[in-house]
Short mmCIF file of C-alpha atoms and ligand atoms in Angstrom, two decimals:
data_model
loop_
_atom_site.label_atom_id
_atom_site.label_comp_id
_atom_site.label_asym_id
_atom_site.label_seq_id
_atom_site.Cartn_x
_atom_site.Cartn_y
_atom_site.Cartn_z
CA UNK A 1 0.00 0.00 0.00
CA UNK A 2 1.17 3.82 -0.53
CA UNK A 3 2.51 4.75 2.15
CA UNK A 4 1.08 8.78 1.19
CA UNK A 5 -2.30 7.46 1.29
CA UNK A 6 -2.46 5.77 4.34
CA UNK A 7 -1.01 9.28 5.86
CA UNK A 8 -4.06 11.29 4.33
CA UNK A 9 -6.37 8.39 5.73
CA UNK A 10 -5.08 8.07 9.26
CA UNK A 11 -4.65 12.45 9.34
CA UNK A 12 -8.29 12.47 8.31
CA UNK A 13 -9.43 9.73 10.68
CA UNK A 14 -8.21 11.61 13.77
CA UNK A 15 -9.74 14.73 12.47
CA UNK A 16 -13.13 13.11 11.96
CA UNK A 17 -13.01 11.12 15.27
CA UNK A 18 -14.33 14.41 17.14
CA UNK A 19 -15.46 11.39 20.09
CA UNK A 20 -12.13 9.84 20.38
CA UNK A 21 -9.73 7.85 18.32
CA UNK A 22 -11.35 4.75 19.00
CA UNK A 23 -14.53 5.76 18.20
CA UNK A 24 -13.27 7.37 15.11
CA UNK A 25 -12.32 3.92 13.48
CA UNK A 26 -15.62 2.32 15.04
CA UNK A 27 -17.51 4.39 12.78
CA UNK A 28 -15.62 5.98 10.47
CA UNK A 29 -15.71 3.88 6.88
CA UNK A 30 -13.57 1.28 7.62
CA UNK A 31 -13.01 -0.73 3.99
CA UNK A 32 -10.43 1.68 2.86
CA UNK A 33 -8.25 2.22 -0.19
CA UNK A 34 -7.15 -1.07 0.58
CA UNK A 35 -10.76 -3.02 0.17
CA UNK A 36 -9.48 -6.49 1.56
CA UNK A 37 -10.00 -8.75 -1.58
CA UNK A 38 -12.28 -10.97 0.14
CA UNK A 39 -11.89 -13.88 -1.22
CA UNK A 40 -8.46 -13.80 -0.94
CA UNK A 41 -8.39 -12.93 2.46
CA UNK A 42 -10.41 -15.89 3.26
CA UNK A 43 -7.79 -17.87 1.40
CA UNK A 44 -5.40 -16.88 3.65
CA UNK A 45 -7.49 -16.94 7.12
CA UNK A 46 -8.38 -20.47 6.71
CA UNK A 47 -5.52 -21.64 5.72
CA UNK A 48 -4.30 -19.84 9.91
CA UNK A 49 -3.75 -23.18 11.86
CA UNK A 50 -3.35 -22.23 15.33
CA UNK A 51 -2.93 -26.05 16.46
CA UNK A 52 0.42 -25.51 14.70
CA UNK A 53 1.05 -22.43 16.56
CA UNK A 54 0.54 -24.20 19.90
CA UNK A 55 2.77 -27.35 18.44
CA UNK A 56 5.96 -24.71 18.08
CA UNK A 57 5.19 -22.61 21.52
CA UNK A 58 5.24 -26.46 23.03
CA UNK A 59 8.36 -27.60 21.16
CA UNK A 60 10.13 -23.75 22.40
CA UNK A 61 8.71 -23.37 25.87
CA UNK A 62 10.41 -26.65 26.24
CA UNK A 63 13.34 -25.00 28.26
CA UNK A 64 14.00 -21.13 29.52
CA UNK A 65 15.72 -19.55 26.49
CA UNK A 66 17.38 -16.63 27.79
CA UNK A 67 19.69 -14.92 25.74
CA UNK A 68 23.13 -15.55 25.15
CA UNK A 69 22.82 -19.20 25.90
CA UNK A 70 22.79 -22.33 23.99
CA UNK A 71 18.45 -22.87 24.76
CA UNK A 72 18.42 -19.81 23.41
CA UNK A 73 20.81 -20.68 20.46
CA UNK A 74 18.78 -23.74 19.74
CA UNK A 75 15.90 -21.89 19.45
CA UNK A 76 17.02 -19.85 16.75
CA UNK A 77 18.12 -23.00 14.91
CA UNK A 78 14.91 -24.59 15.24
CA UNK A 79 13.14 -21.09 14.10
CA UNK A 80 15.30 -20.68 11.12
CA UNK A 81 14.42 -24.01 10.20
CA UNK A 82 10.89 -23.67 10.13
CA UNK A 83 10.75 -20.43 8.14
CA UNK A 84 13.12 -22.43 5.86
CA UNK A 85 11.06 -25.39 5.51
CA UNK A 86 8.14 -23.06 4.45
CA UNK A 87 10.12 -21.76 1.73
CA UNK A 88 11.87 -19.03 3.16
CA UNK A 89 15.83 -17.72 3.01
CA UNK A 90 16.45 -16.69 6.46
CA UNK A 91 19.35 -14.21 7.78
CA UNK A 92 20.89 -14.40 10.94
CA UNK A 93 21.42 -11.49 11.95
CA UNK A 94 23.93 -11.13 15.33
CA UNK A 95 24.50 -8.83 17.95
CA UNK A 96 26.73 -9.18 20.77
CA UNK A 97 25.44 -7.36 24.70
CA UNK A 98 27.70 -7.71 27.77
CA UNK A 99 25.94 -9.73 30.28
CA UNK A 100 26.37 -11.69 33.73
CA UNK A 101 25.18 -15.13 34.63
CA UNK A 102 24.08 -15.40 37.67
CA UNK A 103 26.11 -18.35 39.92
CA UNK A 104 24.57 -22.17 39.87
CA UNK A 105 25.99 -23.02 42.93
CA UNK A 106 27.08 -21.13 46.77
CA UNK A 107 29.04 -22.40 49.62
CA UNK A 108 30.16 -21.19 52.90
CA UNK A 109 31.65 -22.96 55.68
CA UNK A 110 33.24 -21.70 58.74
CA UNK A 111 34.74 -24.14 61.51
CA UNK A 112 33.37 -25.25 64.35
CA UNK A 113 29.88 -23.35 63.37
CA UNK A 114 26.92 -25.78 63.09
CA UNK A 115 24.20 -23.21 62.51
CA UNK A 116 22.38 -22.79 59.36
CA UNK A 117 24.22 -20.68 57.02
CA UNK A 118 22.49 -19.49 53.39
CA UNK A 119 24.52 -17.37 51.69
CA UNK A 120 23.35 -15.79 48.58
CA UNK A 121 25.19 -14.21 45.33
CA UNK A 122 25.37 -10.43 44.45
CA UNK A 123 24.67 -10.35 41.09
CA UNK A 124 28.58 -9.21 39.39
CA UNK A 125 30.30 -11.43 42.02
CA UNK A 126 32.96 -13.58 40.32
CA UNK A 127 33.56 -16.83 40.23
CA UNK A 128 35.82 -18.79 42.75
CA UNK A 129 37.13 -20.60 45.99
CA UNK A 130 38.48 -18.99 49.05
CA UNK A 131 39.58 -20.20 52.17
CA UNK A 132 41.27 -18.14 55.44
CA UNK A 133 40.90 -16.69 58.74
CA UNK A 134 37.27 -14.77 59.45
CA UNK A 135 38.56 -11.22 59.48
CA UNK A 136 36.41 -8.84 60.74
CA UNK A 137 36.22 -5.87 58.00
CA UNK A 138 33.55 -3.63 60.09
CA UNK A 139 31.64 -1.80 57.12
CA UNK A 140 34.93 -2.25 54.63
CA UNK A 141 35.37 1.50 54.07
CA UNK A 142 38.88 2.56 53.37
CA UNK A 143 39.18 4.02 56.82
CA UNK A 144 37.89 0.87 58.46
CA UNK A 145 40.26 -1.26 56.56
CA UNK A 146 43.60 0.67 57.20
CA UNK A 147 45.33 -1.30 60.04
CA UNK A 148 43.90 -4.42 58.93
CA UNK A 149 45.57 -6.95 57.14
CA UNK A 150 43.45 -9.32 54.69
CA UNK A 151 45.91 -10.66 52.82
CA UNK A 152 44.70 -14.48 51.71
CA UNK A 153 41.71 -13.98 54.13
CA UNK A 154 37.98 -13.83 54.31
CA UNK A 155 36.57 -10.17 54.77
CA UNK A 156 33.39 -10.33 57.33
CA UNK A 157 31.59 -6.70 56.82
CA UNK A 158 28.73 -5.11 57.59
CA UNK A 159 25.87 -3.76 55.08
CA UNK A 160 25.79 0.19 55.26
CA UNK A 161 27.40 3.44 54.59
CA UNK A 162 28.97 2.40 51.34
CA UNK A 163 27.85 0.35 48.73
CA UNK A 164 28.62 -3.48 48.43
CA UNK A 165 31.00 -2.95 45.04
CA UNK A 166 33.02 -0.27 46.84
CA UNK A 167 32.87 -2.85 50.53
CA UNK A 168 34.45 -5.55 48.33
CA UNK A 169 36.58 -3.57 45.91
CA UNK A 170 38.43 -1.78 49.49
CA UNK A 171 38.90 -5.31 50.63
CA UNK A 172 40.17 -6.39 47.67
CA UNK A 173 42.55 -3.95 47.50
CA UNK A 174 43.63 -4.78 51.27
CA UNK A 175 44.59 -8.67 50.15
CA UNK A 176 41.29 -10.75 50.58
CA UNK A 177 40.45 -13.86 49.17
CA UNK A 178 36.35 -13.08 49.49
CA UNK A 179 34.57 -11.43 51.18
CA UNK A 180 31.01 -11.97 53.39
CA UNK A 181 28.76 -9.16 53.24
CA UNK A 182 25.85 -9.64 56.21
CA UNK A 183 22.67 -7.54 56.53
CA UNK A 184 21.97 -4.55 58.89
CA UNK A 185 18.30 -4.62 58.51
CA UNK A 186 15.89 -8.07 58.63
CA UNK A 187 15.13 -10.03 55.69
CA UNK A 188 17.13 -11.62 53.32
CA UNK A 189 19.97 -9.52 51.15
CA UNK A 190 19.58 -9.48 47.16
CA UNK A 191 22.48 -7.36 46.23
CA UNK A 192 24.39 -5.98 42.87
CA UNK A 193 27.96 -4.87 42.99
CA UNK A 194 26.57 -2.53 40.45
CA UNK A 195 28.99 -3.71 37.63
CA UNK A 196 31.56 -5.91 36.64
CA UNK A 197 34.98 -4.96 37.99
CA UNK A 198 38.39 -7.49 37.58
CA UNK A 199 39.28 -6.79 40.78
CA UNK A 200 36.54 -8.52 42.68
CA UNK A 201 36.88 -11.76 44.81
CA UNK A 202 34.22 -13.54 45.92
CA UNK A 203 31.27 -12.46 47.31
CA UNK A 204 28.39 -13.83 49.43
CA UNK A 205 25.51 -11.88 51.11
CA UNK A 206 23.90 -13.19 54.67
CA UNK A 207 21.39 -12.29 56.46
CA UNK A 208 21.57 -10.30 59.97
CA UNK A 209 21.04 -12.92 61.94
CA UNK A 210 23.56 -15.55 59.84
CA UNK A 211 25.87 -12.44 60.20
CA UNK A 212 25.03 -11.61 64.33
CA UNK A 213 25.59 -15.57 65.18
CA UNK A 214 28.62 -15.86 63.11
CA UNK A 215 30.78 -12.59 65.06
CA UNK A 216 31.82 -15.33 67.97
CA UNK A 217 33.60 -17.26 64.67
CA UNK A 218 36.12 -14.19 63.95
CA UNK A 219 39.61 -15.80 64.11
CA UNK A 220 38.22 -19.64 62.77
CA UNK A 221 38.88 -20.40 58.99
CA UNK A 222 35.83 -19.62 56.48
CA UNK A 223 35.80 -21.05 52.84
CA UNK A 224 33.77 -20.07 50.29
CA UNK A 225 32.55 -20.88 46.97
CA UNK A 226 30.77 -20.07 44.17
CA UNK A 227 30.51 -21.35 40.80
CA UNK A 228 29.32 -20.42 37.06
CA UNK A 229 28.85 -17.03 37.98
CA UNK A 230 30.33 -15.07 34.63
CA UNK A 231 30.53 -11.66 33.05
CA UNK A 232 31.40 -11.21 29.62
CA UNK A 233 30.38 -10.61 25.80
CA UNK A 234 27.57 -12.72 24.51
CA UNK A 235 26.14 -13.41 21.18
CA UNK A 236 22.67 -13.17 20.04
CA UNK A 237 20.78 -13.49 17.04
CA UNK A 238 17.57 -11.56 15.21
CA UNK A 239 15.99 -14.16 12.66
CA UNK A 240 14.59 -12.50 9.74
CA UNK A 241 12.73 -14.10 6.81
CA UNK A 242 11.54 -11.74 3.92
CA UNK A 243 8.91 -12.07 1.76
CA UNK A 244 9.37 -10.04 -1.13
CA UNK A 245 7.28 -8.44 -3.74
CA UNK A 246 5.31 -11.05 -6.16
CA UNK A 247 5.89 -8.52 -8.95
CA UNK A 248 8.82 -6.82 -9.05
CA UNK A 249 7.37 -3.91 -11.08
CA UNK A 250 4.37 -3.19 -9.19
CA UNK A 251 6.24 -3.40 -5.57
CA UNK A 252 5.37 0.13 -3.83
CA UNK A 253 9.42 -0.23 -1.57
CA UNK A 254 6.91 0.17 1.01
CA UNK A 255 7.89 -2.89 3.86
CA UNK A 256 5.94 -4.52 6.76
CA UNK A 257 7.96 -5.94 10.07
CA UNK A 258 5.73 -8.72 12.03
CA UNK A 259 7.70 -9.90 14.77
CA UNK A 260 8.64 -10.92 18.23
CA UNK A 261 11.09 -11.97 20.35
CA UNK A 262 12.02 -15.51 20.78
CA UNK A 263 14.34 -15.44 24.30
CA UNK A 264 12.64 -15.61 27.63
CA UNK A 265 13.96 -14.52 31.32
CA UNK A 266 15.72 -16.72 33.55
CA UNK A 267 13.73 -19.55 35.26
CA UNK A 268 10.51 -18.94 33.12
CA UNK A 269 10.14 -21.48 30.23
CA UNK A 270 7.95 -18.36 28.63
CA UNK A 271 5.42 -20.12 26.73
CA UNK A 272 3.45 -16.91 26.44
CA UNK A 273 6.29 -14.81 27.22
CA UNK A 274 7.19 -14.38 24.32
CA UNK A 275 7.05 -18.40 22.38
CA UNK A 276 3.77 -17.43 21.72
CA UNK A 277 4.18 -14.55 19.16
CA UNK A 278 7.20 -16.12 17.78
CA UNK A 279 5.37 -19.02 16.68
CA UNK A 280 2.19 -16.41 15.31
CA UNK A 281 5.07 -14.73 13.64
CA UNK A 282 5.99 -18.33 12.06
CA UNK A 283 2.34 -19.21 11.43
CA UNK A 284 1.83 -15.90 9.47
CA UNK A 285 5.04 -16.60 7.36
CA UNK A 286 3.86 -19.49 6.55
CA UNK A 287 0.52 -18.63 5.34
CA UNK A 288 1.28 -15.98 3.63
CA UNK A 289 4.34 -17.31 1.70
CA UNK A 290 2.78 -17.33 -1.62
CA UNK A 291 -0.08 -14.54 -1.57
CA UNK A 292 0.19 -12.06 -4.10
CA UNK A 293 1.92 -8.55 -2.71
CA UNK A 294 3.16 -5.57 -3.50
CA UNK A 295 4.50 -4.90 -0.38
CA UNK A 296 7.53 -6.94 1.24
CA UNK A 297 6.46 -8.29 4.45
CA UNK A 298 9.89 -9.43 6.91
CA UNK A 299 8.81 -11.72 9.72
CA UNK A 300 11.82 -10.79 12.61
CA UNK A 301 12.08 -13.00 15.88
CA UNK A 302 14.15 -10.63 18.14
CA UNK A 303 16.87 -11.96 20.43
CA UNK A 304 17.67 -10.40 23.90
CA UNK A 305 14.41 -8.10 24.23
CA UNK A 306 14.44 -9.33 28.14
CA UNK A 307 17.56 -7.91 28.56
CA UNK A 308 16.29 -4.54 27.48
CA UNK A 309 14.93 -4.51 23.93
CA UNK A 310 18.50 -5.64 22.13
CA UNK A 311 17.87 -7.13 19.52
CA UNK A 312 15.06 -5.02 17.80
CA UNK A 313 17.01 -1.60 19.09
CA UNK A 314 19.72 -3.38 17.33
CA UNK A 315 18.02 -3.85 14.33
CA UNK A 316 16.31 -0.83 13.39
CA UNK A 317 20.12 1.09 14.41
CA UNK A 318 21.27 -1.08 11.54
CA UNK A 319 19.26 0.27 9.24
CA UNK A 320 20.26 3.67 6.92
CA UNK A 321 17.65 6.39 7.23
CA UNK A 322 16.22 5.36 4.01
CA UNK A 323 15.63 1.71 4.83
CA UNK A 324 13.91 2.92 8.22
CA UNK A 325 11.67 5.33 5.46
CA UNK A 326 10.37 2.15 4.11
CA UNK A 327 8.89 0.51 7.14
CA UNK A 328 5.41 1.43 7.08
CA UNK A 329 4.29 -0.72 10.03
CA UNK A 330 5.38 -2.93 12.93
CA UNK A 331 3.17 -5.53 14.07
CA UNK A 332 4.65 -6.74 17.48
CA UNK A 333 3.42 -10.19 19.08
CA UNK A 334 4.18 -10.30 22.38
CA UNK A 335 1.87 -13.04 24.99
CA UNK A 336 -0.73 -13.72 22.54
CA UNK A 337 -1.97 -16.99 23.43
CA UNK A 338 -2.56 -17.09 27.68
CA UNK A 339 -5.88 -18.26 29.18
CA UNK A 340 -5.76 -16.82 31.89
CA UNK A 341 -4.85 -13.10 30.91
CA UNK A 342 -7.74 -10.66 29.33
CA UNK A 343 -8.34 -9.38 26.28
CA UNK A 344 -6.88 -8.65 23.51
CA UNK A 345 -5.65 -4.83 23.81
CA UNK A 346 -3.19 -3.13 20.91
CA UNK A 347 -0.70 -0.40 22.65
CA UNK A 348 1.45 2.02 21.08
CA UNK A 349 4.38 3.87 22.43
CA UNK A 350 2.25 7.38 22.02
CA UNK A 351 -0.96 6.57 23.54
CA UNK A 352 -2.44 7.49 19.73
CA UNK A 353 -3.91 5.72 16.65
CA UNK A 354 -1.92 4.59 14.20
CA UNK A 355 -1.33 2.34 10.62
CA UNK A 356 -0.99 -0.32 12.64
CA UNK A 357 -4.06 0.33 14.92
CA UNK A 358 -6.07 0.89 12.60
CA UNK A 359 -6.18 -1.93 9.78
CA UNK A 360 -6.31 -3.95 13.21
CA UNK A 361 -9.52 -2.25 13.94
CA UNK A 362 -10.77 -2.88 10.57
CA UNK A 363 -9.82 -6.61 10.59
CA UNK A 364 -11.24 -7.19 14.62
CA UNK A 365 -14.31 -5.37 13.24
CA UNK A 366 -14.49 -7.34 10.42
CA UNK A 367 -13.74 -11.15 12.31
CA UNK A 368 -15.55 -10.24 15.70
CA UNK A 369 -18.11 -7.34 15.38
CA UNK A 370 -15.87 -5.50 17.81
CA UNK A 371 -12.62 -3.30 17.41
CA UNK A 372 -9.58 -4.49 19.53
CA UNK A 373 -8.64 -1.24 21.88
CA UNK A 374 -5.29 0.29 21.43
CA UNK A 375 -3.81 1.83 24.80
CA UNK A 376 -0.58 3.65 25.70
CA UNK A 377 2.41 1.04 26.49
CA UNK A 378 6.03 0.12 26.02
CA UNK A 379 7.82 -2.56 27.22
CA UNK A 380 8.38 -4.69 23.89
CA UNK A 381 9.86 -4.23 20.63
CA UNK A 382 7.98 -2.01 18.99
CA UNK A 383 9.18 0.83 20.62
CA UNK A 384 12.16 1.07 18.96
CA UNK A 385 10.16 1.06 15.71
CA UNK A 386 7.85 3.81 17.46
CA UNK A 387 11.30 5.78 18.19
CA UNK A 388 12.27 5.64 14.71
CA UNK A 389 8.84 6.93 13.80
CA UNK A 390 7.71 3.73 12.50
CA UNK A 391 4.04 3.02 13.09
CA UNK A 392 4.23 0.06 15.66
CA UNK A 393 1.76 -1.43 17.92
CA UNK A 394 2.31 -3.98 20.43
CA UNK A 395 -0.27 -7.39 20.47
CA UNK A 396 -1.43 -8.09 23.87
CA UNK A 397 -4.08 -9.80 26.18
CA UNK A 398 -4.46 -7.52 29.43
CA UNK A 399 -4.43 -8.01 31.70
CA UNK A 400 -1.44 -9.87 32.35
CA UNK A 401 -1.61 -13.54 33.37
CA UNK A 402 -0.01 -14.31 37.27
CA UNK A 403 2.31 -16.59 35.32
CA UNK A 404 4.17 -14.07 33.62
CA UNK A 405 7.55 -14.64 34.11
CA UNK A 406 7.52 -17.30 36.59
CA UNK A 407 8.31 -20.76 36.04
CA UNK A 408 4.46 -21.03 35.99
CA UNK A 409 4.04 -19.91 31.98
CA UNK A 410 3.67 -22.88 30.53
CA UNK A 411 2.44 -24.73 27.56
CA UNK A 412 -0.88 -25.60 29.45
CA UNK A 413 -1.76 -21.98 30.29
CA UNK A 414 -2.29 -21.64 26.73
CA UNK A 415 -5.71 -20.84 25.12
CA UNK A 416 -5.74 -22.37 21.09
CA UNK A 417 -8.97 -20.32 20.79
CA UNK A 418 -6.78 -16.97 21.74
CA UNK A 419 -3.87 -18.01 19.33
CA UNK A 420 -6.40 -18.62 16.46
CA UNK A 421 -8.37 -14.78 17.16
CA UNK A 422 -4.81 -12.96 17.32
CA UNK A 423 -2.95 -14.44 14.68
CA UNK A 424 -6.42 -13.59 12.25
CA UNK A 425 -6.87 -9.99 13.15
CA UNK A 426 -3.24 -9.22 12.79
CA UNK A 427 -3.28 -11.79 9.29
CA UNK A 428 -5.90 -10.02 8.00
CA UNK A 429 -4.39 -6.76 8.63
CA UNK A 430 -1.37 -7.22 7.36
CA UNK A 431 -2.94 -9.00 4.31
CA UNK A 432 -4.87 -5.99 3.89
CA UNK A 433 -1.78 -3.68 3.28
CA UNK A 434 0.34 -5.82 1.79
CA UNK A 435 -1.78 -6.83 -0.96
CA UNK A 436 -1.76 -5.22 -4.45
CA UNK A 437 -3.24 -1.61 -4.71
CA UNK A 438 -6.38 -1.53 -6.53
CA UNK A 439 -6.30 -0.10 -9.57
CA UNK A 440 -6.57 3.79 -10.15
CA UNK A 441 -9.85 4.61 -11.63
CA UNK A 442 -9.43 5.72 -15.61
CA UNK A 443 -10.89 9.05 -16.92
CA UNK A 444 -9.86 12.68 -16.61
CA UNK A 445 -7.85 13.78 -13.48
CA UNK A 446 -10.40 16.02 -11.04
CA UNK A 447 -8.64 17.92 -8.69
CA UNK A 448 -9.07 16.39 -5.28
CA UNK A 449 -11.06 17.96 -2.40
CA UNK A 450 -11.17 16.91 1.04
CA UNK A 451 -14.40 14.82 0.70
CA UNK A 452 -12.55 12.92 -2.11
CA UNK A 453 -9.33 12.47 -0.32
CA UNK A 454 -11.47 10.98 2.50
CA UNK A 455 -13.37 8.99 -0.25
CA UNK A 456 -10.20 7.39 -1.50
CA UNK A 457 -8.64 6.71 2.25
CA UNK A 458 -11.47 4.60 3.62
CA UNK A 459 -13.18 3.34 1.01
N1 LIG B 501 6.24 -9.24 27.30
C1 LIG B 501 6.85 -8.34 28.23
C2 LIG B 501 6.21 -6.97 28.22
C3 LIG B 501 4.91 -6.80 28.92
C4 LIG B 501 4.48 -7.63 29.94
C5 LIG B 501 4.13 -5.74 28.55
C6 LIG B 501 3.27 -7.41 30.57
C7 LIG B 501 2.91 -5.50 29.16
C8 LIG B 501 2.49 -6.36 30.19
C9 LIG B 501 8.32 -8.17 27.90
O1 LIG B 501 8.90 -9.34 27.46
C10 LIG B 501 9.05 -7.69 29.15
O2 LIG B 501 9.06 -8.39 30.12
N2 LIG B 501 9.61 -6.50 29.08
C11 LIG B 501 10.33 -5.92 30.17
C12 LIG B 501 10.96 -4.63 29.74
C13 LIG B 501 12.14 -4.78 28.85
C14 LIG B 501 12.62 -3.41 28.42
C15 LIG B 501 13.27 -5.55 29.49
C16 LIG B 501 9.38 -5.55 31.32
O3 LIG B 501 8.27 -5.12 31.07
O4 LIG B 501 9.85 -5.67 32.47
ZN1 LIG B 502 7.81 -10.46 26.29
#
């Protein structure tokens, strides 16, 4: 579709919509320049098999996927493959993020004491073994640590005044092997040493209590360990499979984005979060493989978005000025499939209307008798697309299932009946744009006026 046209239809839409935005695409004409060939579109919407959908969410939400790891590495394989098997050339496209892996394993010891100890990591602790005499550090400030010596032994400090990176850093620098951080306040201690530094040693966080009963065990030897805990470079991948053009000489340049992102956090197999638009975005590759367009249409599963949009801000920063021109929407799945969240709700980075919004409307209209809402929200990939001035609009049921991002979203919180009503509104929209313009009536040119304009943008 021209991407001018849809401009003048969406400008006018707003302007018409004196009762809202939403209201404005409730009533306004909503078959416009782009009258979905219905037949077609049918075509395409029964061909949407959302049992397959829920087949690839199972075969992904298998295992956490978190980024920069081999589940997540898998996944890409396995994604690539599919898109391939449908017909598909696939890039890979990588980006590398500095990240920390969290320790698998923590142990402290200290002679003679048969209490309970259970220490816990501060995330940017490194890796390693120590064993030596229980020093006490008081709060490990410089001034604290002057007459002490802590060469090859275990720092015992206080939580307070400074912060735990600069408590462990001073001791460090004074000769210790590790150092045990233990709580002023109740409850337990989930610290960060901020960042990664090469001078750390080994750091464990107690509680006050572990910390109170453990001052009559100054002088004893302590060891401590803790493994797999790593900073450093990672790689992830975006998977992108295009669909180009059917006929080279009518293509408008004008390209579509469907995606989502394929990793999930830590400890959360993320069925919904986010294996369920990847596989829509797979579903919708695969159905519309051979429909005729004029449009290119590049279905993107995003790496790293749960460590702070990566891959998609990595993506559209790869792309020249003129490339991000031809973008004319960005359909982001993100939890499209849970039971046991609401409905389904469309939210841009802006709060307003937009492309994307509003062939959704048309097509929800169209399949349910209702609109799908649109909201303000962030949070997901689009918004890099919406920063770039992309028209973007993030797919979502809200609200939010209790599941998300707990070890809880699984393949069994998953509604087939959800998958099937997403993954048609957002087909049918993107069908809708992407298929060949109609053509221009013939006869004598008749210079437009408003009424016309607004004629040719909506229906
Ligand atoms: N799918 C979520 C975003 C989300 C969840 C939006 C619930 C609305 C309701 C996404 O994967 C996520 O968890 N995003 C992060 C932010 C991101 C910048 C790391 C979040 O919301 O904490
Ligand atoms: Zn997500």
């Amino acid at each position: 579709m021209n991407k001018k046209a849809v401009s003048v239809a969406l400008a006018l839409s707003l302007a018409f919509g004196a009762t809202g935005a939403q209201t404005a695409f409730m009533k306004g004409p909503v078959a416009g320049v782009h009258q979905v060939n219905e037949h077609f579109d049918k075509k395409v919407l029964n061909q949407i098999d959302a049992q397959r959908i829920y087949d690839n969410i199972d075969y992904l939400a298998k295992t956490p996927r978190v980024a920069g790891t081999e589940a997540e590495q898998n996944a890409i394989k396995y994604i690539k493959e599919q898109f391939e098997s449908y017909g598909y050339q696939v890039e890979l496209q990588p980006f590398t993020f500095y990240g920390y892996t969290q320790p698998t394993s923590i142990d402290l010891t200290v002679d003679g004491y048969a209490g309970d100890l259970n220490p816990v990591s501060f995330t940017y602790t490194v890796s390693g073994d120590a064993t030596g005499e229980l020093v006490d550090a008081g709060l490990g400030t410089k001034a604290a640590l002057q007459n002490v010596d802590l060469t090859g032994k275990i720092a015992f400090i206080q939580r307070g005044e400074i912060s735990f990176g600069e408590k462990v850093l001073n001791a460090a620098e004074k000769g210790a092997a590790g150092v045990i951080i233990y709580n002023n306040a109740d409850g337990a201690l989930n610290g960060t040493l901020g960042a990664h530094d090469d001078r750390y040693v080994p750091a464990v966080a107690l509680t006050k209590e572990e910390g109170e009963a453990l001052k009559a065990y100054v002088g004893k030897t302590a060891s401590l360990s803790v493994v797999g805990a790593e900073a450093g470079y990672k790689d992830s991948h975006n998977v992108i499979a295009t669909k180009y053009p059917t006929n080279k000489k009518k293509a408008t340049g004008d390209v579509i984005v469907v995606g989502a992102h394929h990793d999930s956090v830590a400890g959360a197999p993320g069925a919904n979060d986010d294996a369920s638009g990847t596989a829509m975005t797979l579903e919708l590759a695969r159905v519309m493989k051979n429909v005729p367009a004029d449009t290119e249409i590049r279905f993107i599963t995003f790496g790293a978005e749960e460590l702070g949009l990566l891959g998609s801000y990595h993506y559209v920063n790869s792309l020249s000025q003129t490339e991000k021109d031809r973008i004319v929407a960005n359909f982001n799945l993100d939890m499209v499939g849970s039971r046991d969240a609401g409905d389904l709700i469309m939210r841009t980075l802006d709060g307003k209307p937009n492309l994307v919004t509003e062939l959704a409307q048309k097509s929800s209209l169209k399949l349910n008798g209702t609109p799908t809402p649109y909201d303000i929200g962030g949070r997901s990939d689009h918004v890099p697309f919406a920063e770039a001035g992309i028209p973007a609009a993030l797919f979502i049921h809200s609200p939010s299932e209790p599941w998300y991002h707990t070890p809880e979203d699984t393949i069994d919180k998953i509604s087939i009946e959800k998958l099937q009503d997403v993954a048609e509104i957002v087909g049918s929209a993107v069908y809708d744009l992407a298929q060949f313009d109609k053509k221009k009536p013939k006869g004598p040119k008749v210079k437009a006026s408003k009424e016309m304009i607004f004629e040719q943008s909506f229906e």
